[in-house]
Coordinates of C-alpha atoms in Angstrom, one line a residue:
M1 CA -103.9 -50.1 -72.0
D2 CA -100.4 -48.8 -71.3
R3 CA -98.9 -48.1 -67.8
R4 CA -99.9 -44.4 -67.8
Q5 CA -103.5 -45.2 -68.5
F6 CA -103.5 -47.9 -65.9
A7 CA -102.0 -45.6 -63.3
K8 CA -104.5 -42.8 -64.0
T9 CA -107.4 -45.3 -63.8
A10 CA -106.1 -46.8 -60.6
A11 CA -105.6 -43.4 -59.0
A12 CA -109.1 -42.3 -60.0
A13 CA -110.6 -45.5 -58.6
T14 CA -108.8 -45.1 -55.3
A15 CA -109.9 -41.5 -55.0
L16 CA -113.5 -42.5 -55.7
S17 CA -113.4 -45.3 -53.1
Y18 CA -112.1 -42.9 -50.5
S19 CA -114.9 -40.4 -51.2
R20 CA -117.4 -43.1 -50.3
I21 CA -116.0 -43.6 -46.7
W22 CA -118.3 -42.2 -44.1
G23 CA -116.7 -39.9 -41.7
A24 CA -117.7 -39.5 -38.1
N25 CA -119.7 -36.3 -38.9
E26 CA -121.7 -38.2 -41.6
R27 CA -122.9 -41.0 -39.2
V28 CA -126.2 -40.6 -37.4
Q29 CA -125.7 -40.7 -33.6
M30 CA -128.3 -43.2 -32.5
G31 CA -130.0 -43.9 -29.2
F32 CA -131.9 -47.2 -28.8
I33 CA -134.8 -47.4 -26.4
G34 CA -135.9 -51.0 -25.6
L35 CA -133.3 -53.7 -26.1
G36 CA -135.3 -56.9 -25.5
N37 CA -135.8 -59.4 -28.3
R38 CA -137.2 -57.1 -30.9
G39 CA -135.0 -54.2 -29.8
D40 CA -131.9 -56.3 -30.1
Q41 CA -132.9 -57.2 -33.7
V42 CA -133.5 -53.6 -34.5
H43 CA -130.1 -52.7 -33.0
D44 CA -128.5 -55.4 -35.1
G45 CA -130.2 -54.0 -38.2
F46 CA -128.7 -50.6 -37.6
L47 CA -125.3 -52.0 -36.8
E48 CA -125.3 -53.8 -40.2
Y49 CA -124.6 -50.5 -41.9
G50 CA -121.9 -48.0 -41.3
D51 CA -124.1 -44.9 -41.5
S52 CA -125.0 -44.8 -37.8
Q53 CA -123.2 -45.0 -34.5
T54 CA -124.8 -46.3 -31.2
V55 CA -124.0 -43.5 -28.7
A56 CA -126.8 -44.3 -26.1
I57 CA -128.9 -47.3 -25.1
C58 CA -131.8 -47.5 -22.7
D59 CA -133.6 -50.4 -21.0
L60 CA -134.7 -51.3 -17.5
R61 CA -132.8 -54.5 -17.6
E62 CA -129.0 -54.4 -16.9
D63 CA -128.4 -57.6 -18.8
Y64 CA -130.0 -56.2 -22.0
L65 CA -127.8 -53.0 -21.6
N66 CA -124.7 -55.1 -21.2
F67 CA -125.5 -57.3 -24.2
A68 CA -126.2 -54.2 -26.4
A69 CA -123.2 -52.3 -25.3
G70 CA -121.0 -55.3 -26.1
K71 CA -122.0 -55.4 -29.7
S72 CA -122.2 -51.6 -30.2
R73 CA -118.6 -51.1 -31.4
G74 CA -118.1 -48.4 -28.9
N75 CA -119.0 -47.3 -25.4
P76 CA -122.6 -46.1 -25.5
K77 CA -124.0 -44.2 -22.6
R78 CA -126.5 -46.3 -20.6
Y79 CA -129.8 -45.2 -19.4
G80 CA -132.6 -46.8 -17.3
D81 CA -135.0 -43.9 -18.1
Y82 CA -135.7 -43.0 -21.7
R83 CA -136.3 -39.3 -20.8
K84 CA -132.6 -39.0 -19.8
L85 CA -131.6 -40.5 -23.1
L86 CA -133.8 -37.9 -24.9
E87 CA -132.0 -35.1 -23.0
D88 CA -128.6 -36.3 -24.3
K89 CA -127.4 -33.8 -26.8
D90 CA -125.2 -36.3 -28.5
V91 CA -128.2 -38.4 -29.6
E92 CA -129.5 -37.2 -33.0
A93 CA -132.0 -40.0 -33.6
V94 CA -133.7 -42.8 -31.6
A95 CA -135.1 -46.2 -32.4
I96 CA -138.0 -47.2 -30.2
A97 CA -138.6 -50.9 -29.8
T98 CA -140.5 -51.0 -26.6
P99 CA -143.8 -52.6 -25.8
D100 CA -146.6 -51.2 -28.0
H101 CA -148.3 -49.1 -25.3
W102 CA -145.1 -46.9 -25.0
H103 CA -144.7 -46.0 -28.7
A104 CA -146.9 -42.9 -28.8
L105 CA -145.6 -41.3 -25.7
M106 CA -142.0 -41.9 -26.4
F107 CA -142.4 -40.8 -30.1
V108 CA -144.0 -37.5 -29.1
E109 CA -141.4 -36.8 -26.4
A110 CA -138.5 -37.7 -28.8
C111 CA -139.9 -35.4 -31.5
R112 CA -140.2 -32.6 -28.9
A113 CA -136.6 -33.3 -27.9
G114 CA -135.5 -32.6 -31.5
K115 CA -134.7 -36.2 -32.4
D116 CA -135.4 -38.1 -35.6
V117 CA -137.4 -41.2 -34.7
Y118 CA -137.7 -44.8 -36.0
V119 CA -140.5 -46.6 -34.2
E120 CA -141.7 -50.2 -34.4
K121 CA -145.2 -51.1 -35.4
P122 CA -147.8 -50.8 -34.4
L123 CA -147.2 -47.1 -34.5
S124 CA -149.9 -46.5 -31.9
L125 CA -152.7 -48.3 -30.1
T126 CA -155.5 -46.0 -31.0
V127 CA -156.4 -43.8 -33.9
S128 CA -156.3 -40.7 -31.7
E129 CA -152.7 -41.5 -30.6
G130 CA -151.7 -42.0 -34.2
R131 CA -153.2 -38.7 -35.2
R132 CA -151.4 -36.9 -32.4
M133 CA -148.1 -38.5 -33.4
V134 CA -148.6 -37.3 -37.0
Q135 CA -149.5 -33.8 -35.7
V136 CA -146.4 -33.6 -33.5
A137 CA -144.1 -34.9 -36.2
G138 CA -145.4 -32.2 -38.5
E139 CA -145.0 -29.5 -35.8
T140 CA -141.4 -30.6 -35.0
K141 CA -140.4 -31.5 -38.5

């Protein structure tokens, strides 16, 4: 390989690597609801990749909010009421890691607010809740 071939190959490799960098518009703007033990683990899982940004966090406990904000690589908005987080137009998707009995209600409200949703298992407590969640997900796409 001569110098010209090397230079062309290096330039092409550099251009290819730059095309793989995610810009701000290509990152999902995430809100996290429930930041206790499991919620913290879910948040860590999303932070591991560069394709999302934590823009909002919600929990009733201030210490959980402080801990999550500290590792968020930014300054997420803090909420004590998940409904306020769902009203936030900057939030594109939510991760719900609350106690099980909240999953169905929060899922339905998040879908109706136009958010994409990741929810922890169990998805619902009853079959009828699960059916309703599937119905709302279909209606809201």
